Short mmCIF file of C-alpha atoms in Angstrom, two decimals:
data_model
loop_
_atom_site.label_atom_id
_atom_site.label_comp_id
_atom_site.label_asym_id
_atom_site.label_seq_id
_atom_site.Cartn_x
_atom_site.Cartn_y
_atom_site.Cartn_z
CA ILE A 1 11.71 -30.43 11.22
CA ILE A 2 9.20 -29.80 8.46
CA TYR A 3 11.78 -30.00 5.65
CA SER A 4 12.60 -33.64 6.40
CA ASP A 5 8.89 -34.58 6.15
CA ILE A 6 8.39 -32.99 2.72
CA GLY A 7 11.73 -33.80 1.17
CA ILE A 8 13.85 -31.72 -1.17
CA PHE A 9 11.78 -32.73 -4.20
CA GLY A 10 8.60 -31.45 -2.52
CA ILE A 11 10.26 -28.15 -1.67
CA LEU A 12 11.43 -27.70 -5.27
CA ILE A 13 7.91 -28.44 -6.55
CA MET A 14 6.46 -25.88 -4.11
CA VAL A 15 8.95 -23.22 -5.22
CA LEU A 16 8.25 -23.98 -8.88
CA VAL A 17 4.46 -23.81 -8.42
CA MET A 18 4.64 -20.57 -6.42
CA THR A 19 6.94 -18.98 -9.00
CA ALA A 20 4.65 -20.04 -11.86
CA GLY A 21 1.62 -18.71 -10.00
CA THR A 22 3.34 -15.39 -9.41
CA GLY A 23 4.18 -15.19 -13.11
CA VAL A 24 0.55 -15.84 -14.06
CA ILE A 25 -0.69 -13.17 -11.62
CA MET A 26 1.82 -10.65 -13.00
CA TRP A 27 0.74 -11.50 -16.55
CA LEU A 28 -2.94 -11.00 -15.63
CA GLY A 29 -2.09 -7.66 -14.01
CA GLU A 30 -0.31 -6.52 -17.17
CA LEU A 31 -3.27 -7.62 -19.32
CA ILE A 32 -5.66 -5.59 -17.16
CA THR A 33 -3.36 -2.55 -17.35
CA ASP A 34 -2.98 -2.87 -21.14
CA ARG A 35 -6.77 -2.94 -21.60
CA GLY A 36 -6.98 0.48 -19.92
CA ILE A 37 -9.18 -0.62 -17.02
CA GLY A 38 -6.71 0.65 -14.43
CA ASN A 39 -3.62 -0.51 -12.60
CA GLY A 40 -3.97 -4.27 -13.00
CA MET A 41 -1.90 -5.33 -10.00
CA SER A 42 -3.77 -2.93 -7.69
CA LEU A 43 -7.11 -4.23 -8.99
CA LEU A 44 -6.06 -7.83 -8.32
CA ILE A 45 -4.92 -6.96 -4.78
CA PHE A 46 -8.20 -5.10 -4.17
CA THR A 47 -10.19 -8.07 -5.49
CA SER A 48 -8.33 -10.42 -3.17
CA ILE A 49 -9.03 -8.19 -0.16
CA ALA A 50 -12.67 -7.51 -1.10
CA ALA A 51 -13.38 -11.23 -1.57
CA GLY A 52 -13.06 -11.72 2.19
CA PHE A 53 -15.45 -8.88 3.10
CA PRO A 54 -18.77 -10.78 2.94
CA THR A 55 -17.49 -13.58 5.18
CA SER A 56 -16.02 -11.13 7.71
CA LEU A 57 -19.15 -8.97 7.77
CA TRP A 58 -21.42 -11.97 8.22
CA GLN A 59 -19.21 -13.21 11.07
CA ILE A 60 -19.64 -9.81 12.78
CA LYS A 61 -23.42 -10.09 12.33
CA ILE A 62 -23.49 -13.60 13.82
CA GLU A 63 -21.28 -12.76 16.82
CA ARG A 64 -22.46 -9.22 17.63
CA GLY A 65 -25.87 -8.78 16.00
CA TRP A 66 -27.46 -6.32 13.61
CA PRO A 67 -26.64 -3.02 15.42
CA LEU A 68 -22.86 -3.45 15.28
CA PHE A 69 -23.13 -4.93 11.78
CA THR A 70 -24.94 -1.79 10.60
CA VAL A 71 -22.36 0.47 12.26
CA VAL A 72 -19.46 -1.43 10.65
CA VAL A 73 -21.06 -1.26 7.18
CA ALA A 74 -21.78 2.47 7.55
CA ALA A 75 -18.25 3.17 8.81
CA GLY A 76 -16.84 1.16 5.90
CA LEU A 77 -18.82 3.16 3.35
CA VAL A 78 -17.73 6.47 4.92
CA LEU A 79 -14.13 5.26 4.94
CA VAL A 80 -14.30 4.27 1.26
CA ALA A 81 -15.71 7.71 0.39
CA LEU A 82 -12.91 9.45 2.33
CA VAL A 83 -10.23 7.31 0.69
CA VAL A 84 -11.59 8.08 -2.79
CA PHE A 85 -11.78 11.79 -1.92
CA VAL A 86 -8.16 11.93 -0.73
CA GLU A 87 -6.93 9.75 -3.63
CA GLN A 88 -8.56 12.04 -6.21
CA ALA A 89 -7.56 15.27 -4.43
CA GLN A 90 -5.01 17.45 -6.13
CA ARG A 91 -3.28 20.74 -5.44
CA ARG A 92 -3.36 22.95 -8.52
CA ILE A 93 -0.25 25.11 -8.79
CA PRO A 94 -1.11 28.08 -11.06
CA VAL A 95 1.25 28.75 -13.97
CA GLN A 96 1.13 32.01 -15.92
CA SER A 97 3.04 31.97 -19.19
CA ALA A 98 4.57 35.25 -20.37
CA LYS A 99 3.37 37.13 -23.46
CA ARG A 100 5.78 37.56 -26.33
CA MET A 101 5.76 39.47 -29.57
CA ILE A 102 6.61 37.59 -32.76
CA GLY A 103 6.41 39.98 -35.69
CA ARG A 104 3.21 41.97 -35.26
CA ARG A 105 1.37 39.24 -33.34
CA MET A 106 1.15 38.69 -29.60
CA TYR A 107 1.55 35.06 -28.37
CA GLY A 108 1.25 33.48 -24.96
CA GLY A 109 -0.17 35.00 -21.84
CA SER A 110 -2.25 31.93 -21.07
CA SER A 111 -2.98 30.69 -17.57
CA THR A 112 -2.86 27.01 -16.65
CA TYR A 113 -1.95 24.87 -13.66
CA ILE A 114 0.22 21.94 -12.60
CA PRO A 115 -1.91 19.23 -10.94
CA LEU A 116 -0.05 17.73 -7.97
CA LYS A 117 -1.73 14.79 -6.25
CA VAL A 118 -2.17 15.20 -2.51
CA ASN A 119 -1.38 11.52 -1.96
CA GLN A 120 1.40 10.88 -4.47
CA ALA A 121 2.71 7.78 -2.72
CA GLY A 122 -0.61 5.89 -2.76
CA VAL A 123 -0.52 2.62 -0.79
CA ILE A 124 3.20 2.00 -1.28
CA PRO A 125 4.17 3.29 2.22
CA VAL A 126 1.62 1.01 3.88
CA ILE A 127 2.95 -1.99 1.95
CA PHE A 128 6.57 -1.16 2.81
CA ALA A 129 5.77 -0.55 6.50
CA SER A 130 3.80 -3.79 6.88
CA SER A 131 6.56 -5.70 5.09
CA LEU A 132 9.17 -4.35 7.49
CA LEU A 133 6.99 -5.08 10.50
CA TYR A 134 6.70 -8.69 9.37
CA LEU A 135 10.43 -9.18 10.01
CA PRO A 136 10.08 -9.35 13.84
CA SER A 137 7.42 -12.07 13.44
CA LEU A 138 9.76 -13.97 11.13
CA ALA A 139 12.61 -13.64 13.62
CA VAL A 140 10.39 -14.95 16.44
CA ASN A 141 9.39 -17.95 14.30
CA LEU A 142 13.05 -18.75 13.60
CA ALA A 143 14.04 -18.51 17.28
CA ASP A 144 14.18 -21.50 19.61
CA ARG A 145 10.65 -22.47 20.69
CA GLN A 146 11.51 -24.41 23.87
CA ASP A 147 13.82 -21.83 25.42
CA PRO A 148 13.17 -18.48 23.66
CA PRO A 149 15.85 -15.81 24.13
CA ALA A 150 14.99 -12.50 25.78
CA TRP A 151 14.98 -10.57 22.50
CA SER A 152 12.52 -13.08 21.02
CA GLN A 153 10.18 -12.67 23.96
CA TRP A 154 10.43 -8.86 23.69
CA LEU A 155 9.60 -9.00 19.98
CA GLN A 156 6.72 -11.38 20.72
CA ASP A 157 5.29 -9.03 23.37
CA TYR A 158 5.68 -5.71 21.53
CA LEU A 159 6.09 -6.14 17.76
CA VAL A 160 4.33 -9.34 16.68
CA ARG A 161 0.77 -8.65 17.76
CA GLY A 162 -0.76 -5.61 16.11
CA ASP A 163 -2.62 -4.35 19.19
CA HIS A 164 0.31 -3.06 21.26
CA PRO A 165 0.94 0.73 21.36
CA VAL A 166 4.63 0.25 20.48
CA TYR A 167 3.60 -1.61 17.32
CA MET A 168 1.04 1.05 16.40
CA ILE A 169 3.45 3.95 16.91
CA LEU A 170 6.18 2.19 14.93
CA TYR A 171 3.70 1.34 12.14
CA PHE A 172 2.53 4.97 11.97
CA GLY A 173 6.11 6.27 11.96
CA LEU A 174 7.16 3.87 9.20
CA ILE A 175 4.18 4.90 7.05
CA VAL A 176 5.04 8.60 7.44
CA PHE A 177 8.73 7.91 6.73
CA PHE A 178 8.05 5.83 3.62
CA THR A 179 5.55 8.40 2.35
CA TYR A 180 8.18 11.15 2.40
CA PHE A 181 10.88 8.78 1.17
CA TYR A 182 8.83 7.51 -1.80
CA VAL A 183 7.74 11.01 -2.86
CA ALA A 184 11.31 12.29 -2.56
CA ILE A 185 12.48 9.54 -4.91
CA THR A 186 9.64 9.64 -7.47
CA PHE A 187 8.86 13.39 -7.62
CA ASN A 188 11.65 15.62 -8.90
CA PRO A 189 10.73 19.34 -8.84
CA THR A 190 13.75 20.21 -11.00
CA GLU A 191 12.55 17.84 -13.71
CA VAL A 192 9.05 19.39 -13.58
CA ALA A 193 10.56 22.86 -13.94
CA ASP A 194 12.70 21.70 -16.89
CA ASN A 195 9.62 20.20 -18.58
CA MET A 196 7.79 23.50 -18.20
CA LYS A 197 10.57 25.32 -20.05
#
């Protein structure tokens, strides 16, 4: 087993280094957020993902040629534009405040709106769904390799690879569920109504 090769001291060093690295990343994310650039942790995650784009795109160009490379780049740009459009989209709920007389003067009667984001959950549902769908892969890795049980083989066939229709349907369903669940927890219409009073 791998633990006997490394030793307990090696495992403790790995845990210590990973914990320290996580602390440094969290600290950097907080620094970015404090400077007003944006959500620091989201920017760091985006940077990590975007750092792999040039290598992946060049690999597509080498394997498939310029036509598919051009299509992938164009589709990526359209997708980025659509994501920004949906992320910035908001539903404006009109609010009309009543007029009132105080002494001989008339106050109020102004019209404003409550901006509600269309995508209030952001990327949280995708992160939750992918985290849950990692559990079957973890269970398969912990199962016996020489004589895998039937449930392990079923998980391997349907829920470990991301190209099976069962996996895709479950992933889609989990994203929809976590979207509604997250918005139900974070957005309280009663609190918004109380704030308006």
